[in-house]
Steps between C-alpha positions, in 0.01 A plus 500: 500500500262420798321219303842350423609508868166328610558242221844415639348446848268242358743325254877535577564655844654262761220341689590621839535863366163464305314377802652772717406779254146363475436393863691764720277788415207273554622371842569858609157607417339189652692586830388859486137384432532270797640782726219729413249227557664444842524868544114523537522231772807662666342844509161361625687296756639835652138565606520178707144421382481145382154548356644751247764246405244217483267714281771578240620147506156384409532686164824324403321205325264729314791733399691179363195392319479834330876457404414161350331691227843644418619138468220429235615794280856564591628141547302355215571797273852549602616129457323496155679817393837359590426175305376692198823712492700184526303363199559826305152628517518867620165619341297228677683579826377863458147387469526278808639803710186708413270215565665429830442873619129497395436173677657628813283810512175307429560226758618734780215741462248223528690368816517842666126583445402160638707565814328835544152337474559203722772625740321429837407129428840440344687649803280299742572187306871577546448506874456868577356558849337803663852621601654471155209556240531884491876493440471220238238720313729808510807307346287307258337809352850671430714200379226284328208715386700815407851359474446168326525624149834698531649218696409225250603715206833585659580105543379433149718772341799383712457144365475618139820722551683189619375294209702721268814517727420827674524350848674796637229747409231249629680463833547872547133580442384240755770607750415868456137449592603298809751766625240767439256293710750470781543874501127578480391248774611711817422828326125400465479288817648737751494848355208539268234277659375518856566215756274207421526530116843353458365210282329752270827693480693178417254431223502819340878502493503172324243609242712818406824310480337238271354770279850673462656153416224453234571837348881428501442172297265667245768783434784242488333273242418815287856620512637165366384638164362333190779239494349319796239226468314620810177675409187622672255528225352220278552714190667200318212259600466217732760229529466166321232286663767236608699789657194629695442132611878490608460817718220330681663151504791637691328804678204302641725245677708787650181670625351168621815417686516858652116472580544171686797637678287781626211263582769313713575827666116571545462148662804571729350821618141342536634213709737718700221752582336217699787520746455883552612821346835485666581178309362658188725808546801264549441298189430807303854638583668165430329461154662817400841458666539154364481648144842641501684194355193410301497851325870442430410167341219665298734754381739223381214330330360809329848586364563137394165437320555744194846346444343143503213598282713653236764220494218233504333666187833552320602135571810577703457215747847505635467871599157449628604213735795692629280794587267259690771328695679837598181658614373212698832459689504873572154485653569206713793656647289817589237256656745313713660819638163645573408205713805547705433878537141471616568209746756734677323832468125421507432668850683812413330520159153482667593767742563736216143491403309505832588510872193297630684223685231220406498591130888490498506160685259333248644672201850381592381137521312534176791656304752237602264230388375657161853590387605131489292478176702780326722285272211267432271786397762646276550169304120476465437833342826486305369202313177672425683808361710267288207344344348842437814594311451182294146614420380175667212633683337174556796372709532823704118475568539138613779592738336819629153342562642183652735698725225709659162314445631146557792542747510840677137595576385152604810472718387813688172355595650160585777623721283756662257226591765271649757747637325824538645856457847385431374248243404792287854623509665151421276435211730687252807273544295192486314592191811632311690179547229324299488791248880493443501118433208555234677804345822321453322193340309726255806709413746200431232328301465806274873553495561144368276579208677819411830338512394222255347775277134404538 
């Protein structure tokens, strides 16, 4: 019964309803994840200590790099599972599931150990000063060294669940971890730990919530029973060599794009740290706040991608293109509305996180500028997700690398040199105009080939 329901989502259900069923739980979970990420900053802002805020903000790029490992296994494996189901190969999809889980465990353990061994030089490279280093170390130990594995596994298993149509369960698990984090933050910060250890309290709360989410996903997949293709063990052997390559072909571009995205954040932090810790704290808040519409967009993309992958593999081009059009228009509407919201409410939003007047002033200016890029950013990563659904990792890699390594990161240095501090903030809009033009060209060139049947 459950399998038949999921098959209807992929094959026959009206497109708006199918996208809603797949995307809405993911959007909700993405928003809750964003809230719990901002909750750390919000609660730390109550201390009115910009050095704590700056220290935690420094870890955001490293945390996102850790999450890129989930993209390698979860996006690469999940997209392939949907295509294999569309092609009528459930046995091979089962092998891909187990392989993806093992790949996630191995790569994340390696990353966490590396962070433990080289923590100080990494944090100093990111721009940690004498005022922020101790706070950054406390947070890094909890969320990267100890918390990296449950965090990555939770995201991988969520992607695998979405790949078989279980988007609701995937969204609930991610949301549950976020809600738990929001509850535990003030408990550890203000009740269980003494004054001065608020960052450590936030870190432990995040670690515990991610462990609980990971446990939920393990139990959920096991409860799906023997009829599901999702597996933890390689009892049936490794996937075919071409399918192993396919996991990496799609997963590596996803990870590289995330990695370059995080390098972009690292460069922003590094350049902004040259203008003082107050400017660094302001941009740290902005980089989290601006993700509200972007996380909605990511939720749309993550819900859309399994539908695109399944119908691409099954050959139902008409349904596939309808899914792409509807998802794109929905995301653009969200992006445009978010620009209006941030332009009107930027000052009040900043004051929610910190009372320091100079931090609020700079953050308000930064947020109003950065948010102008929101619709452009959505179109950019929407195209990447679409090509991941097609299994065309080479095109998603081209777009991801070009966006960050050719446009965004060089633009940071160029505009910082000629304009200064505000040039760092304007770089996103400037670079994404170029990215959208390239993305549109690559997509419509490929679409033309699909329409003529090549």
